[in-house]
Coordinates of C-alpha atoms and ligand atoms in Angstrom, one line a residue:
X1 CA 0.0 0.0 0.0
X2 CA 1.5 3.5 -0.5
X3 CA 2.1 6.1 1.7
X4 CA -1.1 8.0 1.0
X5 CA -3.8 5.5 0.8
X6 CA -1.8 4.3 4.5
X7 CA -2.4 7.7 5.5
X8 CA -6.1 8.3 4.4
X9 CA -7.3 5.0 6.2
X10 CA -5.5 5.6 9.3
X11 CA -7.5 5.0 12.4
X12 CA -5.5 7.9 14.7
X13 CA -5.9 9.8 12.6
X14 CA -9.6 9.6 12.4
X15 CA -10.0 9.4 15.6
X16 CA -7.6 12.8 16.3
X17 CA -9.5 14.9 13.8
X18 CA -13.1 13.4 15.0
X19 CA -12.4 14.5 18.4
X20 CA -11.2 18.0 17.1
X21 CA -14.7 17.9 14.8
X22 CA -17.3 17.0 17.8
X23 CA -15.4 20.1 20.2
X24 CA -15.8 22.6 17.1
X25 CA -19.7 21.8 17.0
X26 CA -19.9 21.6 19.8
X27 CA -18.6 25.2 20.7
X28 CA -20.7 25.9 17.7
X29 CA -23.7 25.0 19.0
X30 CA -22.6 26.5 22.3
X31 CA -22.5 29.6 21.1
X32 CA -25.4 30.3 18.7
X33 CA -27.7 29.5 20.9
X34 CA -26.4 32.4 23.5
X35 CA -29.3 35.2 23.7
X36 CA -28.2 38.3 21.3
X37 CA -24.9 36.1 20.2
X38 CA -22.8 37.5 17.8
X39 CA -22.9 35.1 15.3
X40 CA -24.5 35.6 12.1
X41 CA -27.1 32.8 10.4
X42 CA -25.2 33.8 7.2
X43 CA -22.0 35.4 6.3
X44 CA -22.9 36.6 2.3
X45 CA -21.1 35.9 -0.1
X46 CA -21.8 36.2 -4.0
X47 CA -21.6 32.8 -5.7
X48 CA -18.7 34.1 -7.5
X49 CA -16.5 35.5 -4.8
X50 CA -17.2 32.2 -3.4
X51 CA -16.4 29.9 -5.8
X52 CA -13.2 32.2 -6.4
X53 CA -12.4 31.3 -2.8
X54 CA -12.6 28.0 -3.0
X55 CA -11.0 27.5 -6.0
X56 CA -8.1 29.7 -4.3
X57 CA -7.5 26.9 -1.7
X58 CA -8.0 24.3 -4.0
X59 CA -4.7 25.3 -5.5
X60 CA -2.7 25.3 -3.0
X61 CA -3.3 22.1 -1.9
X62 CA -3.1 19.6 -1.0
X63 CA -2.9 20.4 2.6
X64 CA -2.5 17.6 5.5
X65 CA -4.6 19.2 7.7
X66 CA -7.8 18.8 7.7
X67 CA -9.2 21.4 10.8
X68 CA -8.8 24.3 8.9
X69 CA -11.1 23.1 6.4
X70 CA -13.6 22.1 8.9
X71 CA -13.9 25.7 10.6
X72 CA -13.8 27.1 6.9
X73 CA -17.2 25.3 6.1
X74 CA -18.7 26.2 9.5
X75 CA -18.0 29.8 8.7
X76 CA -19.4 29.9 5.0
X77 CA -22.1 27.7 5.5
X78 CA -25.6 29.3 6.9
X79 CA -26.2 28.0 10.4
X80 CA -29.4 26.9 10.9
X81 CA -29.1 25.8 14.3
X82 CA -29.3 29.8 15.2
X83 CA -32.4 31.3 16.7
X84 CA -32.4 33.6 13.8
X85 CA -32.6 31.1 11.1
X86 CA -36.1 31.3 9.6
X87 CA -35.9 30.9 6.2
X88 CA -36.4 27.2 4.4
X89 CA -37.9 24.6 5.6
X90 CA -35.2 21.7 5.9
X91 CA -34.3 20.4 9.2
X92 CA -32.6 22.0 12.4
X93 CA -30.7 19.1 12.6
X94 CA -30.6 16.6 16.2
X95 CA -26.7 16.6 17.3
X96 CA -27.7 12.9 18.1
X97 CA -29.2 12.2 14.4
X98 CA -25.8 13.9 12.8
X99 CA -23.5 11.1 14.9
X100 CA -25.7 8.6 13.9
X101 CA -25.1 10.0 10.0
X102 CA -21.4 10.0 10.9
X103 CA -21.8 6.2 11.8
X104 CA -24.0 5.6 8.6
X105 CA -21.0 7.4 6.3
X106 CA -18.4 5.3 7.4
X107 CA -19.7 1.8 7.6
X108 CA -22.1 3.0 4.4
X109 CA -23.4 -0.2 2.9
X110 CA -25.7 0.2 0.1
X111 CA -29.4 0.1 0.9
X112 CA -31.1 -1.5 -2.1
X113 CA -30.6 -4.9 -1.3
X114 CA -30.7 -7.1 2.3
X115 CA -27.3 -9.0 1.9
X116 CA -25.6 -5.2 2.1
X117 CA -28.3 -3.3 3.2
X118 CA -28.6 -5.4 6.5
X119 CA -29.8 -3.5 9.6
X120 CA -30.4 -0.4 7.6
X121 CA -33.1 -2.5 5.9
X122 CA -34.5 -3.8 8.5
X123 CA -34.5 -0.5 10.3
X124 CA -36.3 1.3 7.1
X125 CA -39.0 -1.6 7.4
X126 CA -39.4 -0.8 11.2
X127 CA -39.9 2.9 11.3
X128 CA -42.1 2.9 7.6
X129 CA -44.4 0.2 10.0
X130 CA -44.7 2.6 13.0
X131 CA -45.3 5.6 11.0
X132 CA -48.0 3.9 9.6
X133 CA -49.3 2.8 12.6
X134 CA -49.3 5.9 13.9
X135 CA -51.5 7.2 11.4
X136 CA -54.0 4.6 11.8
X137 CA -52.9 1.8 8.8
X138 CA -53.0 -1.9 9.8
X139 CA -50.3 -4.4 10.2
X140 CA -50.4 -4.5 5.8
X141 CA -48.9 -1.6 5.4
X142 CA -45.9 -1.5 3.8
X143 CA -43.1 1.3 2.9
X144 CA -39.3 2.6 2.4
X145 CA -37.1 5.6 3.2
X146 CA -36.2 7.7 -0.3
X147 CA -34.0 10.8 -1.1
X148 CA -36.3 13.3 -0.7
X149 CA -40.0 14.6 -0.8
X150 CA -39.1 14.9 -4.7
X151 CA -38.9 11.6 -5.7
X152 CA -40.9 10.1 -2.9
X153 CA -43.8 12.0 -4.9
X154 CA -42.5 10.2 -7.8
X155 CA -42.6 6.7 -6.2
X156 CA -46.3 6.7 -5.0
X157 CA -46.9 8.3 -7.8
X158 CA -45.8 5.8 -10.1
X159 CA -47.2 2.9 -7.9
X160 CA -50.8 5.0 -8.4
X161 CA -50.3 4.7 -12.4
X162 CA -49.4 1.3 -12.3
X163 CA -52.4 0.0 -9.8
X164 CA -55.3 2.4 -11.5
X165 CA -54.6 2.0 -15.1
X166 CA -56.2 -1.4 -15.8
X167 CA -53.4 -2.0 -18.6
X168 CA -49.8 -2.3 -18.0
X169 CA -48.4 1.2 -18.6
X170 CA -45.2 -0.2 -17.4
X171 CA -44.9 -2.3 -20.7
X172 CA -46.9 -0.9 -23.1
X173 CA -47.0 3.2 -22.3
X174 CA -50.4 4.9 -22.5
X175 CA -51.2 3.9 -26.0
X176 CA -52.1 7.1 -27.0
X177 CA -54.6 7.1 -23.9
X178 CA -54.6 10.8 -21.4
X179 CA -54.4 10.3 -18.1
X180 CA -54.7 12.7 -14.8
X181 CA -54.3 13.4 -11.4
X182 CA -56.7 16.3 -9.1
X183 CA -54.1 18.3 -7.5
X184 CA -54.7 21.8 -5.2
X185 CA -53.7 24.9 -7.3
X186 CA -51.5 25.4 -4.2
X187 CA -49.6 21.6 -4.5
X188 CA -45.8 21.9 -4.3
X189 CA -44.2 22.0 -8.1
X190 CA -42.9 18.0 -7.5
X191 CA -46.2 16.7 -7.5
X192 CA -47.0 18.1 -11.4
X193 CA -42.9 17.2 -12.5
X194 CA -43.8 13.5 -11.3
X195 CA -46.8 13.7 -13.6
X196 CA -45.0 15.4 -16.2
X197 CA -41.9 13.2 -15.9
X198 CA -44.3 10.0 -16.1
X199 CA -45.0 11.3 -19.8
X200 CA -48.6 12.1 -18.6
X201 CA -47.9 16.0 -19.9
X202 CA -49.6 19.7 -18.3
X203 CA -52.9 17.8 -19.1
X204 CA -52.3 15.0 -16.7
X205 CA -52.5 17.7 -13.7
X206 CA -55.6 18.9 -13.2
X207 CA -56.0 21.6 -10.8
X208 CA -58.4 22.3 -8.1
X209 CA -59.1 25.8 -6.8
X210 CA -58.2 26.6 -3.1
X211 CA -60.4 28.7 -0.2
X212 CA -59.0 32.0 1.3
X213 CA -56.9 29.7 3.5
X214 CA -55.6 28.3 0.3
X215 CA -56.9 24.8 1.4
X216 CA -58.0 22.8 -2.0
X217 CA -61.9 23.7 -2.3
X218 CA -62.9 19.9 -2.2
X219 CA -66.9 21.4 -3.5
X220 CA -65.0 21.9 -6.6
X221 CA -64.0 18.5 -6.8
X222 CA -67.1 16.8 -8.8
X223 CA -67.0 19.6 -12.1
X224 CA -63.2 19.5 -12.0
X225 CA -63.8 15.4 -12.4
X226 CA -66.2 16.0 -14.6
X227 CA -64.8 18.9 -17.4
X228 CA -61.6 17.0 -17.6
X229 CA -63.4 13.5 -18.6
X230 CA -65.2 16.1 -20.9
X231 CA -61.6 16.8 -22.1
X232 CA -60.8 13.3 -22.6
X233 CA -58.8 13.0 -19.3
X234 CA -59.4 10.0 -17.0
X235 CA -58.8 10.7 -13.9
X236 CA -57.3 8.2 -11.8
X237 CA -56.2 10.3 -8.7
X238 CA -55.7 13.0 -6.2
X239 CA -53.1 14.4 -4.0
X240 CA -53.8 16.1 -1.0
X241 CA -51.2 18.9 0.6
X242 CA -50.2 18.0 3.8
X243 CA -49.4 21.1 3.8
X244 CA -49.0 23.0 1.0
X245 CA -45.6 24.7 0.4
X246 CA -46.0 28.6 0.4
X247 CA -49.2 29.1 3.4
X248 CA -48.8 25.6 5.2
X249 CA -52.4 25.1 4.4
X250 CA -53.8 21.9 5.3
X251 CA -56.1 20.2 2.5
X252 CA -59.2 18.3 4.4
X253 CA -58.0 14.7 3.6
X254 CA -61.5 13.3 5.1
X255 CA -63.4 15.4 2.1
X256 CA -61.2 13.9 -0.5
X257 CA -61.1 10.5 0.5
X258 CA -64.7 11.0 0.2
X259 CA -64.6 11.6 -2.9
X260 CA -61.9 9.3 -3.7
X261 CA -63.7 6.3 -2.2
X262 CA -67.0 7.6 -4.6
X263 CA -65.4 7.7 -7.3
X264 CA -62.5 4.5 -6.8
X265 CA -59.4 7.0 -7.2
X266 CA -56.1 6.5 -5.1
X267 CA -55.3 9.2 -2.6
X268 CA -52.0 10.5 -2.3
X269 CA -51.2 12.4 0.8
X270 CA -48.2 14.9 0.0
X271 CA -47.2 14.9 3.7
X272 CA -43.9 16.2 3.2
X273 CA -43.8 19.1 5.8
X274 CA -46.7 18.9 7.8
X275 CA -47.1 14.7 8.0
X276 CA -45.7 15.0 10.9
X277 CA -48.3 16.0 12.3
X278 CA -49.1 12.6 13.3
X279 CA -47.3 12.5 15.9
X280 CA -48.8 15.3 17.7
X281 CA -52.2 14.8 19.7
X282 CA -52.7 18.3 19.8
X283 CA -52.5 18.3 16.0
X284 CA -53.1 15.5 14.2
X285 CA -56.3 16.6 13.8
X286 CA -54.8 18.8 10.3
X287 CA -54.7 14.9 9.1
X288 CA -57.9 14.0 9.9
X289 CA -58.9 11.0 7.0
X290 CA -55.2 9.9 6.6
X291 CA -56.1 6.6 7.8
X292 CA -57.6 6.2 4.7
X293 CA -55.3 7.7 2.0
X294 CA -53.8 4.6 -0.2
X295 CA -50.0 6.3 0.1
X296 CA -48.2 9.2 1.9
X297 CA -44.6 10.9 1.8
X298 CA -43.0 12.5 5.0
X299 CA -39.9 14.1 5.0
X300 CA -38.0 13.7 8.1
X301 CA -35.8 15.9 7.5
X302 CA -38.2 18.9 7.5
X303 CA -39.5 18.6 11.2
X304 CA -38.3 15.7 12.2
X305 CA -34.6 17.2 13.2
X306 CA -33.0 14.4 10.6
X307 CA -29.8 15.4 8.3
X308 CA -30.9 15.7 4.7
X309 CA -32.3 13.3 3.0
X310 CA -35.2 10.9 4.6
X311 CA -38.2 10.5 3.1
X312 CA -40.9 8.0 3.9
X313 CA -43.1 6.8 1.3
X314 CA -46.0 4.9 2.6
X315 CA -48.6 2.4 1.0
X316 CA -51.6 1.2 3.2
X317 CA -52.1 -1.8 1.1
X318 CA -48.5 -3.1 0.8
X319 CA -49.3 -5.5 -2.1
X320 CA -49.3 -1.9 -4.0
X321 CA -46.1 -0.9 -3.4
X322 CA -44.4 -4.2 -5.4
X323 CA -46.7 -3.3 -8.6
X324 CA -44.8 -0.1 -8.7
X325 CA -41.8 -1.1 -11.0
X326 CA -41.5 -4.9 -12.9
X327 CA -37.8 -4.8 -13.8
X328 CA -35.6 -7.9 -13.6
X329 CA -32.3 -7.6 -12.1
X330 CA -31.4 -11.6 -11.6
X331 CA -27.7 -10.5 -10.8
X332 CA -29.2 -8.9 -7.5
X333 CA -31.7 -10.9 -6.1
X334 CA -32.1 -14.5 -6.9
X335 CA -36.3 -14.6 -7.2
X336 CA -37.3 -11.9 -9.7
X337 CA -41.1 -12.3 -9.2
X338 CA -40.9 -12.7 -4.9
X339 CA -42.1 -10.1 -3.0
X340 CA -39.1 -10.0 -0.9
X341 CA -39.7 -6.6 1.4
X342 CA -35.9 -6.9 2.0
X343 CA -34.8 -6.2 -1.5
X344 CA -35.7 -2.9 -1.4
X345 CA -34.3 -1.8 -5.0
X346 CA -37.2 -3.6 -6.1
X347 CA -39.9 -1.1 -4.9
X348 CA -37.6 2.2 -4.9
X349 CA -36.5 4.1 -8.0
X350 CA -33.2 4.0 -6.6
X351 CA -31.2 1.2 -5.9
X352 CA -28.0 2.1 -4.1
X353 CA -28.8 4.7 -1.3
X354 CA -27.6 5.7 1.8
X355 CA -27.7 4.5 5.0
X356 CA -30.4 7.1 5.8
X357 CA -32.7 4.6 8.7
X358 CA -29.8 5.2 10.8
X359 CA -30.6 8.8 11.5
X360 CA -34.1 8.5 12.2
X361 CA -33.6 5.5 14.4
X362 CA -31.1 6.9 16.7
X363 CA -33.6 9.7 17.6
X364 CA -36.8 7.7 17.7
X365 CA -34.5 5.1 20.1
X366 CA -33.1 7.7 22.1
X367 CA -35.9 9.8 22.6
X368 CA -38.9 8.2 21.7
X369 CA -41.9 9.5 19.3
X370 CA -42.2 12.0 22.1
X371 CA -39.3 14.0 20.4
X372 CA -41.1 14.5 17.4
X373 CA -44.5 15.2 19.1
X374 CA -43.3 18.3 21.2
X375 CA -40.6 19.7 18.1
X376 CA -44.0 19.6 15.9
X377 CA -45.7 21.6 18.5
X378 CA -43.4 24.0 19.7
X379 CA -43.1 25.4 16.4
X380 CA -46.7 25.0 15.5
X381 CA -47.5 26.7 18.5
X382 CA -44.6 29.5 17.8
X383 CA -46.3 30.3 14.2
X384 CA -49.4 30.7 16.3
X385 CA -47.7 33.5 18.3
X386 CA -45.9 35.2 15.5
X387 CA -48.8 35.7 13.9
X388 CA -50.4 37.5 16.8
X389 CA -47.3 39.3 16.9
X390 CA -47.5 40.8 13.1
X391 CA -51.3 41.3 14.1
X392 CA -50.8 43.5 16.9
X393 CA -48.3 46.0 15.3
X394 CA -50.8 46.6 12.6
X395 CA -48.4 48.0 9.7
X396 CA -48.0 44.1 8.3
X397 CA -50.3 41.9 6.1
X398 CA -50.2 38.3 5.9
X399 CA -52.5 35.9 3.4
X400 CA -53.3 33.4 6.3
X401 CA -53.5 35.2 9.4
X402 CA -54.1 32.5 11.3
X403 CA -51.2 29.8 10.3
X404 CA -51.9 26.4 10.7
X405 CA -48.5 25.0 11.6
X406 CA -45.3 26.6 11.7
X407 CA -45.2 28.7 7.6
X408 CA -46.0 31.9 8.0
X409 CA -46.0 34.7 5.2
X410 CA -46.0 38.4 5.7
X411 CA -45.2 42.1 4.6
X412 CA -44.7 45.4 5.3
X413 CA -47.1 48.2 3.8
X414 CA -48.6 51.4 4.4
X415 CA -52.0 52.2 3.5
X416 CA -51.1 54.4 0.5
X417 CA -49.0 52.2 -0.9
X418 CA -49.5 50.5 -4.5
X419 CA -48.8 47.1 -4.9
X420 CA -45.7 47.6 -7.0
X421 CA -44.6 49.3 -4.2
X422 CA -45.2 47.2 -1.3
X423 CA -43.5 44.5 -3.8
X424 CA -40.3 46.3 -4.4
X425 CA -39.7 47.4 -0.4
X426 CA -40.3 43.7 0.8
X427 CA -38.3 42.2 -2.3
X428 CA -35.3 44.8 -0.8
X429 CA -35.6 44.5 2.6
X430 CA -35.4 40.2 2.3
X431 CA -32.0 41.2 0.1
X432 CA -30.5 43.5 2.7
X433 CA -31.4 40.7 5.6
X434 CA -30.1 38.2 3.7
X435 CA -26.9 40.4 2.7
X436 CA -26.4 41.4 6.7
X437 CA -26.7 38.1 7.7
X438 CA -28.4 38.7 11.6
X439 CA -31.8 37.0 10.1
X440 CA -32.7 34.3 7.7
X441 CA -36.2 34.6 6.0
X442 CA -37.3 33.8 2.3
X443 CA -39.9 35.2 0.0
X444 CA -42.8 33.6 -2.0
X445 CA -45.6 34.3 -4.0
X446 CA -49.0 34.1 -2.9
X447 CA -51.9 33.9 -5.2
X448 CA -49.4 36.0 -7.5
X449 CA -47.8 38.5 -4.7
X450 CA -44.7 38.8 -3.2
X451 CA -44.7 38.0 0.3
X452 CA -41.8 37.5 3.2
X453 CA -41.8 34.2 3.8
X454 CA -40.6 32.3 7.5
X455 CA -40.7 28.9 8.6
X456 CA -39.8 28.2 12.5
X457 CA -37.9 25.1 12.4
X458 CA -35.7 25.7 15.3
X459 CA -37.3 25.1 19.2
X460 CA -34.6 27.7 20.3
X461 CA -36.1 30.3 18.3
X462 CA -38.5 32.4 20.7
X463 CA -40.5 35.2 20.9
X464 CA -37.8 37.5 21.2
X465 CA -36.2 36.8 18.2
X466 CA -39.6 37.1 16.0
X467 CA -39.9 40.3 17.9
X468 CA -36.4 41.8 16.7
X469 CA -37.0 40.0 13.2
X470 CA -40.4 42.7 12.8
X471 CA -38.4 45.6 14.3
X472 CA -35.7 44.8 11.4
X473 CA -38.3 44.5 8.8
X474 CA -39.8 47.8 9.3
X475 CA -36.6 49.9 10.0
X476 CA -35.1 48.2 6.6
X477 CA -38.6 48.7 5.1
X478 CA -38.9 52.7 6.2
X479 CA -34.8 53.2 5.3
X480 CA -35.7 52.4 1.8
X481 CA -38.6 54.9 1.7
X482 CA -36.7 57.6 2.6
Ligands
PLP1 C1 -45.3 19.9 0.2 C2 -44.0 19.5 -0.3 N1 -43.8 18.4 -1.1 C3 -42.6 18.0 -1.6 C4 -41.5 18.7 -1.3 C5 -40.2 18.3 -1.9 O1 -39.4 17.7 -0.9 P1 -37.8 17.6 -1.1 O2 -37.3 19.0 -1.0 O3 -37.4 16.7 0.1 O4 -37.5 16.9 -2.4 C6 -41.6 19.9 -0.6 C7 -40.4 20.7 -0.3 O5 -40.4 21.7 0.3 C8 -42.8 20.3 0.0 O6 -43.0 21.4 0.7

């Protein structure tokens, strides 16, 4: 063995710069979490100065160290363990999950079949079960971890074409035959790429109109069935929001299943952000009628406090999720046609994947379900009281004033104020707070205008910091009227 490959398996050495590693995080998330800290969520860079930087130290490698480039990272990479951090909605990750991730990277066996996979296959099995469980399935269910909400809309999505469409798709293709799904006007973008990337076109999403609480309007359901038969589109779907992306807007599942078991159409929950819900007494009610959606996604690491990516995707009837794909692969498992659960490359699009049930597990061992319960309602319960903050200083607007979980959308105005206006002051002032770095918000669009756009993912964040994040707003707001 050379020198080199010696030196980059060498156990003391992994175990010297680990050490060093675990105290710099540590510190890290020592100090960000100290009231009125110093530390910024963001030190801005433009992509170019960046990428200049980088490429800098890439030249004057290679350097033995590796320390250095471990405190560089912390610095240029936003911290989203800080109070201030309110912007996207990925996870504030659990110090317990991101050991566990360090344990899955090293001994990373593939996951897409048992006799590599091992525990991390049986551990996918294990928590897919009790998330179903927990919503109210039976002992049939069935499921898998995938990278991301994306393609876990993808998978159920698939399985959906595949069960509904009395021919085999799979095989054959649509033979010239349009197919569609009912989807809220409000649905995150995935859900209409999956139908677009299934070669079911614009046409095979058909959109449903949403309430003022941008909740899909599930009276509209029956004439949107009905005008897109008219158009020659079968439906054979629909997915409900669980919650929607921009609002957090929870679609009534119960309705739709309603109207799904009426009409025999699969129900997709997108539960992405808010299925996590389930684990909250106080608010599982926002999934009322789950227990009888035919598949559900769940990222856990949105609320769930898991490093990126986990995503459950769930079928109630677990016979479903082995119609999804029909590909032989003899050189991986010896029965093509077996419903092994333990091959799991034969239900997911992927086949090799991370060790990803590792991350969830260690929390869900550690702490229990309980840990997930009480993150979901702590922030819940703080979107609750930042919106009654905006409300009582009276010079905000927000489309959904009273937030269902933990999204919440606002901006500044004055009475006089055209919309163009209001638009260009709230499109500077996210640009200067993402440029200063104290505070990390985004922006959206809702129902075609530009609002500031937070999502509380972090329990540390409190009332103080939502306080100081208004006072911001309108001083940055005001500076740019002047
Ligand atoms: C409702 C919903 N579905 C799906 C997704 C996509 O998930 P991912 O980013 O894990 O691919 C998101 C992401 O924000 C989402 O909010």
């Amino acid at each position: 063995m050379t020198e080199l490959l010696r030196q980059a398996y060498d156990p003391d050495t992994f175990r010297r710069e680990g050490h060093r590693l675990v105290e710099l995080l540590a510190d890290y998330l020592t100090h960000i979490r100290q009231p009125d800290s110093p530390e910024k969520v963001l030190h801005h860079v433009t992509p170019d100065e960046l990428y200049e930087r980088w490429q800098a130290d890439l030249a004057t490698g290679p350097h033995p160290q590796v320390s250095d480039f471990f405190e560089k990272i912390l610095h240029d990479t936003i911290h989203m363990h800080h109070p201030k951090y309110l912007g996207h909605q990925t996870s504030n990750v659990a110090p317990m999950a991101a050991l566990a991730e360090l344990l899955g990277g090293l001994l990373d066996p593939g996951m897409g079949v048992y006799e590599q996979g091992t525990s991390g296959v049986a551990l996918e099995r294990l928590l897919v079960k009790e998330l179903a469980l927990t919503m109210g399935w039976g002992e049939n269910s069935e499921g898998f971890l995938t990278s991301g909400g994306t393609l876990g809309n993808l998978t159920a999505l698939l399985c959906a074409r595949q069960v509904m469409i009395e021919r085999d798709v799979w095989e054959h293709g649509f033979e010239g035959r349009q197919y569609g799904f009912l989807v809220s006007s409000e649905a995150h973008y995935s859900v209409a790429r999956a139908v677009n990337v299934m070669g079911m076109g614009s046409r095979g999403v058909v959109q449903v109109p949403v309430n003022q609480h941008f909740q899909m309007e599930t009276d509209q359901l029956e004439s949107c069935f009905r005008k897109a038969e008219n158009d020659g589109v079968k439906i054979i779907g629909v997915v409900a929001s669980s919650c929607s992306t921009a609002t957090g807007s929870f679609d009534p599942i119960d309705e739709i299943a309603d109207f799904c078991e009426a009409k025999n159409l699969w129900l997709h929950v997108d539960g992405a952000h808010g299925g996590c819900a389930v684990f909250s007494k106080k608010y599982r009610h926002l999934l009322r009628g789950i227990e009888r959606a035919d598949s559900m996604i769940l990222d856990f690491h949105k609320m769930l406090m898991t490093p990126k990516l986990v995503t459950a995707v769930a079928f109630r009837r677990g016979e479903h999720s082995y119609q999804t794909f029909n590909q032989k692969a003899s050189y991986l498992w010896d029965k093509d046609e077996g419903r092994e659960w333990f091959n799991l490359a034969k239900r997911t699009f992927e086949l090799t994947k991370s060790f990803m049930s590792v991350r969830v597990y260690a929390l869900w061992r550690t702490y229990g379900p309980e840990l997930f319960a009480e993150n979901v309602e702590r922030l819940f319960d703080l979107g609750k009281t930042f919106a009654r903050l905006i409300a009582e200083e009276g010079d905000f607007e927000m489309p959904v004033s009273e937030p269902e979980c933990n999204i919440l959308c606002f901006r500044y105005l004055m009475k006089n104020w055209s919309e163009e206006k209001i638009e260009l002051v709230n499109a500077a002032v996210r640009e200067a707070l993402v440029r200063e770095g104290e505070f990390f918000i985004v922006q959206t669009k809702v129902q075609g205008r530009l609002y500031l756009r937070t999502t509380l993912m972090n329990p540390l964040t409190t009332e103080r910091e939502l306080t100081g994040l208004l006072k911001k707003v309108r001083e940055l707001a005001l500076g740019f009227v002047d």
